[in-house]
Amino acid sequence: MKKNSIVFIDKTAWIALLDKTNPNYEAARVYFENLLAQNARLVTNNYCVDETVSFLRSTLGNDLATKFMLIIDESVLSINLRVDWISRRIRRNALNNFLKSSNSELSLNHFFIYESIKRKRVDFIFSYDTNLKNFDFPVMPQNI
């Protein structure tokens, strides 16, 4: 990975970083620390944040969900993280591409991610979702 790479972080990576029972927890933490050491520019979108908060609240409790939102808010304020907001136009593009797609493995959220990675000129995606490989962007870590 080159220094200052632009890296999109999806819901599966956020959950792996926060859920100590997740099988990818340790590897995700090490990988994330490496991203920070390489001065990676981190990007996510509001849908990934919302899905992560919902998952954390329903499975691990409100306290962790609240802590995650505080971390996100602080990271955005300190410029360590950019949140791409899915606007009405971007949502329409994602929805149209989703409805045109013949790949039943891809969800609408995959297309929201795809819109974000195109717009933000992402170098690769930090994710444990193998379906994102369908968009021909590098998905890391490579052991998925």
PDB file of C-alpha atoms in Angstrom:
ATOM      1  CA  MET A   1       0.000   0.000   0.000  1.00  0.00           C
ATOM      2  CA  LYS A   2       1.311   3.408  -0.913  1.00  0.00           C
ATOM      3  CA  LYS A   3       1.375   6.245   1.590  1.00  0.00           C
ATOM      4  CA  ASN A   4      -1.696   8.480   1.587  1.00  0.00           C
ATOM      5  CA  SER A   5      -3.894   5.908  -0.160  1.00  0.00           C
ATOM      6  CA  ILE A   6      -7.605   6.660  -0.155  1.00  0.00           C
ATOM      7  CA  VAL A   7      -9.361   3.796   1.606  1.00  0.00           C
ATOM      8  CA  PHE A   8     -13.101   3.210   1.842  1.00  0.00           C
ATOM      9  CA  ILE A   9     -14.224   1.468   5.049  1.00  0.00           C
ATOM     10  CA  ASP A  10     -17.484  -0.465   4.887  1.00  0.00           C
ATOM     11  CA  LYS A  11     -19.789  -1.846   7.569  1.00  0.00           C
ATOM     12  CA  THR A  12     -18.052  -5.239   7.768  1.00  0.00           C
ATOM     13  CA  ALA A  13     -14.708  -3.593   8.532  1.00  0.00           C
ATOM     14  CA  TRP A  14     -16.209  -1.251  11.145  1.00  0.00           C
ATOM     15  CA  ILE A  15     -17.869  -4.207  12.854  1.00  0.00           C
ATOM     16  CA  ALA A  16     -14.673  -6.283  12.746  1.00  0.00           C
ATOM     17  CA  LEU A  17     -12.846  -3.378  14.405  1.00  0.00           C
ATOM     18  CA  LEU A  18     -15.401  -3.041  17.206  1.00  0.00           C
ATOM     19  CA  ASP A  19     -16.814  -6.503  17.928  1.00  0.00           C
ATOM     20  CA  LYS A  20     -14.314  -8.487  20.001  1.00  0.00           C
ATOM     21  CA  THR A  21     -16.203 -11.705  19.171  1.00  0.00           C
ATOM     22  CA  ASN A  22     -15.818 -11.140  15.420  1.00  0.00           C
ATOM     23  CA  PRO A  23     -13.403 -13.682  13.889  1.00  0.00           C
ATOM     24  CA  ASN A  24     -11.629 -10.842  12.051  1.00  0.00           C
ATOM     25  CA  TYR A  25     -11.258  -8.610  15.130  1.00  0.00           C
ATOM     26  CA  GLU A  26      -7.490  -8.966  15.684  1.00  0.00           C
ATOM     27  CA  ALA A  27      -6.571  -8.875  12.002  1.00  0.00           C
ATOM     28  CA  ALA A  28      -8.812  -5.848  11.438  1.00  0.00           C
ATOM     29  CA  ARG A  29      -7.207  -3.949  14.318  1.00  0.00           C
ATOM     30  CA  VAL A  30      -3.690  -4.644  13.028  1.00  0.00           C
ATOM     31  CA  TYR A  31      -4.705  -3.712   9.492  1.00  0.00           C
ATOM     32  CA  PHE A  32      -6.387  -0.489  10.639  1.00  0.00           C
ATOM     33  CA  GLU A  33      -3.317   0.515  12.655  1.00  0.00           C
ATOM     34  CA  ASN A  34      -1.236  -0.046   9.522  1.00  0.00           C
ATOM     35  CA  LEU A  35      -3.577   2.220   7.548  1.00  0.00           C
ATOM     36  CA  LEU A  36      -3.131   4.953  10.131  1.00  0.00           C
ATOM     37  CA  ALA A  37       0.656   4.488  10.141  1.00  0.00           C
ATOM     38  CA  GLN A  38       0.661   4.869   6.343  1.00  0.00           C
ATOM     39  CA  ASN A  39      -1.366   8.099   6.609  1.00  0.00           C
ATOM     40  CA  ALA A  40      -4.205   6.575   4.626  1.00  0.00           C
ATOM     41  CA  ARG A  41      -7.068   8.925   3.895  1.00  0.00           C
ATOM     42  CA  LEU A  42     -10.133   7.156   5.259  1.00  0.00           C
ATOM     43  CA  VAL A  43     -13.582   7.418   3.699  1.00  0.00           C
ATOM     44  CA  THR A  44     -16.932   5.856   4.495  1.00  0.00           C
ATOM     45  CA  ASN A  45     -20.501   6.855   3.687  1.00  0.00           C
ATOM     46  CA  ASN A  46     -23.504   7.704   5.798  1.00  0.00           C
ATOM     47  CA  TYR A  47     -25.243   4.437   4.880  1.00  0.00           C
ATOM     48  CA  CYS A  48     -22.298   2.367   6.156  1.00  0.00           C
ATOM     49  CA  VAL A  49     -22.224   4.397   9.364  1.00  0.00           C
ATOM     50  CA  ASP A  50     -25.989   3.999   9.838  1.00  0.00           C
ATOM     51  CA  GLU A  51     -25.890   0.247   9.206  1.00  0.00           C
ATOM     52  CA  THR A  52     -22.982  -0.148  11.611  1.00  0.00           C
ATOM     53  CA  VAL A  53     -24.769   1.800  14.352  1.00  0.00           C
ATOM     54  CA  SER A  54     -27.903  -0.312  13.872  1.00  0.00           C
ATOM     55  CA  PHE A  55     -25.920  -3.552  13.997  1.00  0.00           C
ATOM     56  CA  LEU A  56     -23.947  -2.516  17.078  1.00  0.00           C
ATOM     57  CA  ARG A  57     -27.057  -1.401  18.931  1.00  0.00           C
ATOM     58  CA  SER A  58     -29.029  -4.562  18.165  1.00  0.00           C
ATOM     59  CA  THR A  59     -26.218  -7.040  18.828  1.00  0.00           C
ATOM     60  CA  LEU A  60     -23.735  -5.411  21.208  1.00  0.00           C
ATOM     61  CA  GLY A  61     -25.781  -2.731  22.924  1.00  0.00           C
ATOM     62  CA  ASN A  62     -26.533   0.947  22.886  1.00  0.00           C
ATOM     63  CA  ASP A  63     -23.331   1.936  24.721  1.00  0.00           C
ATOM     64  CA  LEU A  64     -21.049   0.618  21.974  1.00  0.00           C
ATOM     65  CA  ALA A  65     -23.263   2.117  19.254  1.00  0.00           C
ATOM     66  CA  THR A  66     -23.083   5.488  21.009  1.00  0.00           C
ATOM     67  CA  LYS A  67     -19.309   5.197  21.448  1.00  0.00           C
ATOM     68  CA  PHE A  68     -18.939   4.383  17.734  1.00  0.00           C
ATOM     69  CA  MET A  69     -20.894   7.507  16.766  1.00  0.00           C
ATOM     70  CA  LEU A  70     -18.724   9.643  19.040  1.00  0.00           C
ATOM     71  CA  ILE A  71     -15.599   8.185  17.422  1.00  0.00           C
ATOM     72  CA  ILE A  72     -17.006   8.881  13.947  1.00  0.00           C
ATOM     73  CA  ASP A  73     -17.941  12.455  14.882  1.00  0.00           C
ATOM     74  CA  GLU A  74     -14.520  13.135  16.427  1.00  0.00           C
ATOM     75  CA  SER A  75     -12.727  11.584  13.449  1.00  0.00           C
ATOM     76  CA  VAL A  76     -14.657  13.739  11.001  1.00  0.00           C
ATOM     77  CA  LEU A  77     -13.892  16.861  13.023  1.00  0.00           C
ATOM     78  CA  SER A  78     -10.189  16.027  13.174  1.00  0.00           C
ATOM     79  CA  ILE A  79     -10.092  15.330   9.427  1.00  0.00           C
ATOM     80  CA  ASN A  80      -9.024  11.706   9.940  1.00  0.00           C
ATOM     81  CA  LEU A  81     -12.209  10.488   8.263  1.00  0.00           C
ATOM     82  CA  ARG A  82     -14.437  11.748   5.487  1.00  0.00           C
ATOM     83  CA  VAL A  83     -18.072  10.715   5.315  1.00  0.00           C
ATOM     84  CA  ASP A  84     -19.543  10.703   1.821  1.00  0.00           C
ATOM     85  CA  TRP A  85     -23.200  11.674   2.066  1.00  0.00           C
ATOM     86  CA  ILE A  86     -25.528   9.779  -0.238  1.00  0.00           C
ATOM     87  CA  SER A  87     -27.625  12.530  -1.793  1.00  0.00           C
ATOM     88  CA  ARG A  88     -30.831  12.116  -3.754  1.00  0.00           C
ATOM     89  CA  ARG A  89     -28.914  12.093  -7.066  1.00  0.00           C
ATOM     90  CA  ILE A  90     -26.341   9.565  -5.878  1.00  0.00           C
ATOM     91  CA  ARG A  91     -29.123   7.414  -4.425  1.00  0.00           C
ATOM     92  CA  ARG A  92     -30.922   7.486  -7.780  1.00  0.00           C
ATOM     93  CA  ASN A  93     -27.747   6.372  -9.620  1.00  0.00           C
ATOM     94  CA  ALA A  94     -27.173   3.563  -7.132  1.00  0.00           C
ATOM     95  CA  LEU A  95     -30.791   2.435  -7.310  1.00  0.00           C
ATOM     96  CA  ASN A  96     -30.796   2.454 -11.132  1.00  0.00           C
ATOM     97  CA  ASN A  97     -27.568   0.430 -11.256  1.00  0.00           C
ATOM     98  CA  PHE A  98     -28.908  -1.975  -8.634  1.00  0.00           C
ATOM     99  CA  LEU A  99     -32.107  -2.579 -10.622  1.00  0.00           C
ATOM    100  CA  LYS A 100     -30.120  -3.090 -13.855  1.00  0.00           C
ATOM    101  CA  SER A 101     -27.698  -5.532 -12.250  1.00  0.00           C
ATOM    102  CA  SER A 102     -28.159  -9.234 -12.907  1.00  0.00           C
ATOM    103  CA  ASN A 103     -25.992 -10.139  -9.904  1.00  0.00           C
ATOM    104  CA  SER A 104     -28.393 -11.222  -7.158  1.00  0.00           C
ATOM    105  CA  GLU A 105     -25.515 -11.368  -4.644  1.00  0.00           C
ATOM    106  CA  LEU A 106     -25.251  -7.572  -4.619  1.00  0.00           C
ATOM    107  CA  SER A 107     -27.479  -5.525  -2.337  1.00  0.00           C
ATOM    108  CA  LEU A 108     -28.520  -1.928  -2.809  1.00  0.00           C
ATOM    109  CA  ASN A 109     -25.941  -0.954  -0.193  1.00  0.00           C
ATOM    110  CA  HIS A 110     -23.189  -2.397  -2.406  1.00  0.00           C
ATOM    111  CA  PHE A 111     -24.214   0.111  -5.064  1.00  0.00           C
ATOM    112  CA  PHE A 112     -24.164   2.973  -2.548  1.00  0.00           C
ATOM    113  CA  ILE A 113     -20.593   1.937  -1.731  1.00  0.00           C
ATOM    114  CA  TYR A 114     -19.763   1.758  -5.433  1.00  0.00           C
ATOM    115  CA  GLU A 115     -21.014   5.320  -5.958  1.00  0.00           C
ATOM    116  CA  SER A 116     -18.879   6.522  -3.043  1.00  0.00           C
ATOM    117  CA  ILE A 117     -15.704   4.788  -4.195  1.00  0.00           C
ATOM    118  CA  LYS A 118     -16.065   6.191  -7.705  1.00  0.00           C
ATOM    119  CA  ARG A 119     -16.708   9.731  -6.498  1.00  0.00           C
ATOM    120  CA  LYS A 120     -13.950   9.751  -3.886  1.00  0.00           C
ATOM    121  CA  ARG A 121     -11.362   8.116  -6.185  1.00  0.00           C
ATOM    122  CA  VAL A 122     -10.718   5.358  -3.704  1.00  0.00           C
ATOM    123  CA  ASP A 123      -7.585   3.239  -4.111  1.00  0.00           C
ATOM    124  CA  PHE A 124      -9.025   0.237  -2.297  1.00  0.00           C
ATOM    125  CA  ILE A 125     -11.753  -0.935   0.047  1.00  0.00           C
ATOM    126  CA  PHE A 126     -11.238  -2.154   3.617  1.00  0.00           C
ATOM    127  CA  SER A 127     -13.933  -4.805   3.877  1.00  0.00           C
ATOM    128  CA  TYR A 128     -14.698  -8.413   4.717  1.00  0.00           C
ATOM    129  CA  ASP A 129     -17.524  -8.522   2.154  1.00  0.00           C
ATOM    130  CA  THR A 130     -16.346 -10.601  -0.798  1.00  0.00           C
ATOM    131  CA  ASN A 131     -19.204  -9.307  -2.974  1.00  0.00           C
ATOM    132  CA  LEU A 132     -17.446  -5.956  -3.282  1.00  0.00           C
ATOM    133  CA  LYS A 133     -14.854  -7.637  -5.506  1.00  0.00           C
ATOM    134  CA  ASN A 134     -17.534  -7.561  -8.230  1.00  0.00           C
ATOM    135  CA  PHE A 135     -16.822  -3.853  -8.738  1.00  0.00           C
ATOM    136  CA  ASP A 136     -13.195  -4.432  -9.796  1.00  0.00           C
ATOM    137  CA  PHE A 137     -11.735  -2.414  -6.938  1.00  0.00           C
ATOM    138  CA  PRO A 138      -9.076  -3.990  -4.722  1.00  0.00           C
ATOM    139  CA  VAL A 139     -10.611  -5.268  -1.494  1.00  0.00           C
ATOM    140  CA  MET A 140      -8.286  -5.582   1.475  1.00  0.00           C
ATOM    141  CA  PRO A 141      -7.162  -7.420   3.488  1.00  0.00           C
ATOM    142  CA  GLN A 142      -6.563  -9.943   0.754  1.00  0.00           C
ATOM    143  CA  ASN A 143      -7.258 -13.001   2.888  1.00  0.00           C
ATOM    144  CA  ILE A 144     -11.018 -12.731   2.314  1.00  0.00           C
TER     145      ILE A 144
END
